[in-house]
């Protein structure tokens, strides 16, 4: 227990003051539960869950799919579900109970979220006996199947599936669900709208399914926001350009699509085209710091002071340290000009 608390305290030292502390989230942690399953081979599986109503705990379906049985645990007490609602392809499941002695978490729709908004997650990674905190910010919001998938840099690990992603007002904004392989890893959460929709759905009678979650399909069948990750991590700029180009063709209003296309052009040293693509990303979303920083790099190579001066205030407002670096780029270019 002491080592777990020490790990959490070390994490806390790297967080902005705005983020909640361990003490701040003690009560909130009462509504995050451990989900355990009995697997066909006789072993046990573990995941996390969130109390979203007096009767329902939300979790990921892949935590419980094709198991022989499931229950939740909190404060060394176990609770057996009496019903199940499942959307196996979306990977959202609701375990139904007789009213639980835990406070439900309020939910905030994904439509109101913003890039770079500070968030934190709570879950039971690696079978930890108490919920663990992880801090970060929203780095991507992707339209998918009638709602928005949320990507953050609040890390989570095995056992965190079905855990909670929170905003700064302790509203549930997503279920921590899947991550990319490789580095830097991308962490994705499912929208609360899917939980709300599932509450109105009929119950199912079995834990058995042949359905595969959308994020576990073959790579070419996954959403573009997932397909770009591996070539980006591997600096495979030609492959990234192909995929991002397809993405911009299908979703021309996606700032992220233009951002990744701009990264590919930057990697190929096609700086004129990269600057054009990244300007489109900036025009579509002026809160995406990663896209703005990529634009500042390319503009600096192009000695485009006007573009640097136009994006510096937006960067400064979100990340003062990076804003100062852009100011230094501007000054360096002006001093070097005849």
Short mmCIF file of N, CA, C and O in Angstrom, two decimals, residues 144-213:
data_model
loop_
_atom_site.label_atom_id
_atom_site.label_comp_id
_atom_site.label_asym_id
_atom_site.label_seq_id
_atom_site.Cartn_x
_atom_site.Cartn_y
_atom_site.Cartn_z
N UNK A 144 -17.09 9.63 -34.39
CA UNK A 144 -17.18 8.20 -34.72
C UNK A 144 -18.51 7.65 -34.23
O UNK A 144 -18.85 7.82 -33.06
N UNK A 145 -19.23 7.01 -35.11
CA UNK A 145 -20.47 6.30 -34.77
C UNK A 145 -21.42 7.17 -33.95
O UNK A 145 -21.96 6.74 -32.92
N UNK A 146 -21.63 8.38 -34.41
CA UNK A 146 -22.61 9.26 -33.79
C UNK A 146 -22.16 10.00 -32.57
O UNK A 146 -22.94 10.76 -31.98
N UNK A 147 -20.90 9.85 -32.18
CA UNK A 147 -20.40 10.57 -31.01
C UNK A 147 -18.94 10.92 -31.24
O UNK A 147 -18.50 11.06 -32.38
N UNK A 148 -18.17 11.07 -30.16
CA UNK A 148 -16.78 11.50 -30.26
C UNK A 148 -15.88 10.62 -29.40
O UNK A 148 -16.12 10.49 -28.19
N UNK A 149 -14.87 10.02 -30.00
CA UNK A 149 -13.84 9.31 -29.25
C UNK A 149 -12.84 10.34 -28.72
O UNK A 149 -12.42 11.24 -29.46
N UNK A 150 -12.45 10.19 -27.47
CA UNK A 150 -11.56 11.16 -26.82
C UNK A 150 -10.17 10.56 -26.66
O UNK A 150 -10.01 9.46 -26.12
N UNK A 151 -9.17 11.27 -27.17
CA UNK A 151 -7.78 10.86 -26.93
C UNK A 151 -7.14 11.84 -25.95
O UNK A 151 -7.27 13.06 -26.11
N UNK A 152 -6.45 11.30 -24.96
CA UNK A 152 -5.74 12.15 -24.00
C UNK A 152 -4.33 11.58 -23.80
O UNK A 152 -4.00 10.50 -24.30
N UNK A 153 -3.50 12.31 -23.09
CA UNK A 153 -2.19 11.78 -22.70
C UNK A 153 -2.17 11.42 -21.22
O UNK A 153 -1.10 11.31 -20.63
N UNK A 154 -3.35 11.22 -20.63
CA UNK A 154 -3.44 10.65 -19.29
C UNK A 154 -3.30 9.14 -19.44
O UNK A 154 -4.21 8.46 -19.92
N UNK A 155 -2.15 8.60 -19.09
CA UNK A 155 -1.82 7.21 -19.40
C UNK A 155 -2.64 6.23 -18.56
O UNK A 155 -3.08 6.54 -17.46
N UNK A 156 -2.85 5.04 -19.12
CA UNK A 156 -3.45 3.93 -18.37
C UNK A 156 -2.93 2.62 -18.93
O UNK A 156 -2.38 2.57 -20.04
N UNK A 157 -3.10 1.56 -18.15
CA UNK A 157 -2.45 0.30 -18.46
C UNK A 157 -3.41 -0.86 -18.26
O UNK A 157 -4.59 -0.67 -17.98
N UNK A 158 -2.91 -2.08 -18.43
CA UNK A 158 -3.74 -3.27 -18.29
C UNK A 158 -4.44 -3.26 -16.93
O UNK A 158 -3.82 -3.02 -15.90
N UNK A 159 -5.73 -3.51 -16.96
CA UNK A 159 -6.56 -3.42 -15.75
C UNK A 159 -7.33 -2.12 -15.69
O UNK A 159 -8.29 -2.00 -14.93
N UNK A 160 -6.93 -1.13 -16.52
CA UNK A 160 -7.61 0.16 -16.53
C UNK A 160 -8.82 0.17 -17.45
O UNK A 160 -9.60 1.14 -17.43
N UNK A 161 -9.00 -0.85 -18.27
CA UNK A 161 -10.14 -0.87 -19.18
C UNK A 161 -11.44 -0.76 -18.40
O UNK A 161 -11.68 -1.51 -17.46
N UNK A 162 -12.28 0.18 -18.82
CA UNK A 162 -13.53 0.43 -18.11
C UNK A 162 -13.40 1.45 -17.01
O UNK A 162 -14.37 1.72 -16.29
N UNK A 163 -12.21 2.05 -16.86
CA UNK A 163 -12.02 3.08 -15.85
C UNK A 163 -12.59 4.41 -16.30
O UNK A 163 -13.21 4.53 -17.36
N UNK A 164 -12.36 5.43 -15.49
CA UNK A 164 -13.01 6.73 -15.70
C UNK A 164 -12.02 7.79 -16.14
O UNK A 164 -10.92 7.90 -15.58
N UNK A 165 -12.43 8.59 -17.13
CA UNK A 165 -11.72 9.81 -17.50
C UNK A 165 -12.59 10.98 -17.06
O UNK A 165 -13.78 11.04 -17.41
N UNK A 166 -12.01 11.89 -16.28
CA UNK A 166 -12.75 12.99 -15.66
C UNK A 166 -12.26 14.34 -16.16
O UNK A 166 -11.09 14.52 -16.49
N UNK A 167 -13.18 15.33 -16.13
CA UNK A 167 -12.77 16.71 -16.31
C UNK A 167 -12.42 17.30 -14.95
O UNK A 167 -12.43 16.61 -13.92
N UNK A 168 -12.12 18.60 -14.92
CA UNK A 168 -11.68 19.24 -13.69
C UNK A 168 -12.82 19.47 -12.69
O UNK A 168 -12.56 19.87 -11.55
N UNK A 169 -14.04 19.23 -13.11
CA UNK A 169 -15.18 19.38 -12.21
C UNK A 169 -15.74 18.02 -11.79
O UNK A 169 -16.87 17.92 -11.31
N UNK A 170 -14.94 16.98 -11.99
CA UNK A 170 -15.25 15.61 -11.57
C UNK A 170 -16.43 15.01 -12.32
O UNK A 170 -17.12 14.12 -11.80
N UNK A 171 -16.67 15.48 -13.53
CA UNK A 171 -17.65 14.85 -14.40
C UNK A 171 -17.00 13.73 -15.19
O UNK A 171 -15.86 13.88 -15.67
N UNK A 172 -17.70 12.63 -15.35
CA UNK A 172 -17.21 11.55 -16.19
C UNK A 172 -17.32 11.99 -17.65
O UNK A 172 -18.40 12.37 -18.11
N UNK A 173 -16.21 11.92 -18.38
CA UNK A 173 -16.24 12.31 -19.79
C UNK A 173 -15.85 11.15 -20.70
O UNK A 173 -15.90 11.30 -21.93
N UNK A 174 -15.51 10.00 -20.13
CA UNK A 174 -15.18 8.86 -20.98
C UNK A 174 -14.78 7.64 -20.18
O UNK A 174 -14.43 7.72 -19.00
N UNK A 175 -14.87 6.47 -20.84
CA UNK A 175 -14.37 5.22 -20.28
C UNK A 175 -12.99 4.94 -20.88
O UNK A 175 -12.85 4.84 -22.11
N UNK A 176 -11.96 4.81 -20.03
CA UNK A 176 -10.62 4.50 -20.52
C UNK A 176 -10.63 3.09 -21.11
O UNK A 176 -10.92 2.13 -20.41
N UNK A 177 -10.30 2.97 -22.41
CA UNK A 177 -10.60 1.72 -23.11
C UNK A 177 -9.43 1.08 -23.82
O UNK A 177 -9.14 -0.10 -23.61
N UNK A 178 -8.71 1.81 -24.67
CA UNK A 178 -7.64 1.18 -25.43
C UNK A 178 -6.53 2.17 -25.69
O UNK A 178 -6.73 3.38 -25.65
N UNK A 179 -5.34 1.64 -25.95
CA UNK A 179 -4.16 2.46 -26.23
C UNK A 179 -3.45 1.89 -27.43
O UNK A 179 -3.60 0.71 -27.78
N UNK A 180 -2.65 2.72 -28.04
CA UNK A 180 -1.85 2.27 -29.17
C UNK A 180 -0.60 1.58 -28.66
O UNK A 180 -0.12 1.86 -27.57
N UNK A 181 -0.04 0.65 -29.46
CA UNK A 181 1.30 0.16 -29.12
C UNK A 181 2.33 1.22 -29.45
O UNK A 181 2.04 2.22 -30.13
N UNK A 182 3.56 1.02 -29.00
CA UNK A 182 4.63 1.93 -29.38
C UNK A 182 4.64 3.21 -28.59
O UNK A 182 3.80 3.45 -27.72
N UNK A 183 5.62 4.05 -28.91
CA UNK A 183 5.81 5.33 -28.23
C UNK A 183 5.91 6.45 -29.25
O UNK A 183 6.53 6.28 -30.30
N UNK A 184 5.33 7.61 -28.98
CA UNK A 184 4.49 7.88 -27.81
C UNK A 184 3.14 7.19 -27.95
O UNK A 184 2.56 7.15 -29.04
N UNK A 185 2.65 6.60 -26.86
CA UNK A 185 1.37 5.90 -26.90
C UNK A 185 0.22 6.89 -26.95
O UNK A 185 0.31 7.99 -26.41
N UNK A 186 -0.84 6.48 -27.61
CA UNK A 186 -2.07 7.27 -27.68
C UNK A 186 -3.12 6.56 -26.84
O UNK A 186 -3.34 5.35 -27.01
N UNK A 187 -3.81 7.30 -25.96
CA UNK A 187 -4.76 6.72 -25.02
C UNK A 187 -6.17 7.20 -25.37
O UNK A 187 -6.43 8.40 -25.41
N UNK A 188 -7.09 6.25 -25.58
CA UNK A 188 -8.41 6.56 -26.07
C UNK A 188 -9.50 6.19 -25.05
O UNK A 188 -9.42 5.14 -24.39
N UNK A 189 -10.52 7.04 -24.99
CA UNK A 189 -11.66 6.80 -24.09
C UNK A 189 -12.95 6.89 -24.89
O UNK A 189 -13.06 7.68 -25.84
N UNK A 190 -13.94 6.10 -24.48
CA UNK A 190 -15.23 6.07 -25.15
C UNK A 190 -16.17 7.11 -24.56
O UNK A 190 -16.13 7.38 -23.36
N UNK A 191 -17.06 7.69 -25.37
CA UNK A 191 -17.91 8.80 -24.91
C UNK A 191 -19.03 8.36 -23.99
O UNK A 191 -19.56 7.25 -24.11
N UNK A 192 -19.43 9.25 -23.10
CA UNK A 192 -20.51 8.93 -22.16
C UNK A 192 -21.86 8.85 -22.87
O UNK A 192 -22.79 8.23 -22.36
N UNK A 193 -21.99 9.48 -24.05
CA UNK A 193 -23.24 9.36 -24.79
C UNK A 193 -23.57 7.90 -25.08
O UNK A 193 -24.75 7.52 -25.09
N UNK A 194 -22.55 7.09 -25.31
CA UNK A 194 -22.79 5.67 -25.58
C UNK A 194 -23.32 4.96 -24.33
O UNK A 194 -24.11 4.03 -24.43
N UNK A 195 -22.87 5.41 -23.16
CA UNK A 195 -23.41 4.85 -21.91
C UNK A 195 -24.88 5.20 -21.78
O UNK A 195 -25.72 4.35 -21.46
N UNK A 196 -25.20 6.47 -22.02
CA UNK A 196 -26.59 6.92 -21.90
C UNK A 196 -27.50 6.19 -22.87
O UNK A 196 -28.62 5.79 -22.52
N UNK A 197 -27.05 6.01 -24.11
CA UNK A 197 -27.85 5.29 -25.09
C UNK A 197 -28.08 3.84 -24.67
O UNK A 197 -29.17 3.29 -24.86
N UNK A 198 -27.06 3.23 -24.09
CA UNK A 198 -27.18 1.82 -23.70
C UNK A 198 -28.16 1.64 -22.55
O UNK A 198 -28.79 0.59 -22.43
N UNK A 199 -28.29 2.65 -21.70
CA UNK A 199 -29.24 2.54 -20.59
C UNK A 199 -30.67 2.31 -21.08
O UNK A 199 -31.47 1.68 -20.40
N UNK A 200 -30.98 2.82 -22.27
CA UNK A 200 -32.33 2.67 -22.82
C UNK A 200 -32.48 1.40 -23.65
O UNK A 200 -33.58 1.12 -24.14
N UNK A 201 -31.41 0.62 -23.79
CA UNK A 201 -31.44 -0.58 -24.62
C UNK A 201 -31.94 -1.78 -23.82
O UNK A 201 -31.89 -1.78 -22.58
N UNK A 202 -32.41 -2.82 -24.49
CA UNK A 202 -32.84 -4.03 -23.77
C UNK A 202 -31.66 -4.78 -23.20
O UNK A 202 -30.52 -4.64 -23.65
N UNK A 203 -31.94 -5.60 -22.20
CA UNK A 203 -30.90 -6.41 -21.59
C UNK A 203 -30.58 -7.61 -22.48
O UNK A 203 -31.38 -8.04 -23.31
N UNK A 204 -29.37 -8.12 -22.30
CA UNK A 204 -28.96 -9.35 -22.97
C UNK A 204 -28.86 -10.45 -21.94
O UNK A 204 -28.84 -10.19 -20.73
N UNK A 205 -28.81 -11.67 -22.41
CA UNK A 205 -28.87 -12.80 -21.47
C UNK A 205 -27.57 -13.59 -21.40
O UNK A 205 -27.48 -14.56 -20.66
N UNK A 206 -26.54 -13.16 -22.14
CA UNK A 206 -25.33 -13.97 -22.21
C UNK A 206 -24.09 -13.10 -22.27
O UNK A 206 -24.10 -11.99 -22.82
N UNK A 207 -23.00 -13.64 -21.72
CA UNK A 207 -21.69 -13.00 -21.82
C UNK A 207 -20.95 -13.43 -23.09
O UNK A 207 -19.85 -12.95 -23.34
N UNK A 208 -21.55 -14.29 -23.86
CA UNK A 208 -20.92 -14.80 -25.07
C UNK A 208 -21.15 -13.86 -26.25
O UNK A 208 -22.23 -13.31 -26.42
N UNK A 209 -20.11 -13.68 -27.05
CA UNK A 209 -20.24 -12.84 -28.24
C UNK A 209 -19.16 -13.22 -29.24
O UNK A 209 -18.06 -13.65 -28.87
N UNK A 210 -19.48 -13.03 -30.51
CA UNK A 210 -18.49 -13.16 -31.58
C UNK A 210 -18.11 -11.80 -32.16
O UNK A 210 -17.29 -11.72 -33.07
N UNK A 211 -18.75 -10.74 -31.65
CA UNK A 211 -18.46 -9.40 -32.14
C UNK A 211 -17.10 -8.92 -31.67
O UNK A 211 -16.67 -9.20 -30.54
N UNK A 212 -16.43 -8.17 -32.52
CA UNK A 212 -15.12 -7.61 -32.22
C UNK A 212 -15.26 -6.10 -32.03
O UNK A 212 -15.91 -5.44 -32.85
N UNK A 213 -14.70 -5.52 -30.96
CA UNK A 213 -14.77 -4.06 -30.81
C UNK A 213 -14.16 -3.35 -32.01
O UNK A 213 -13.21 -3.84 -32.63
#
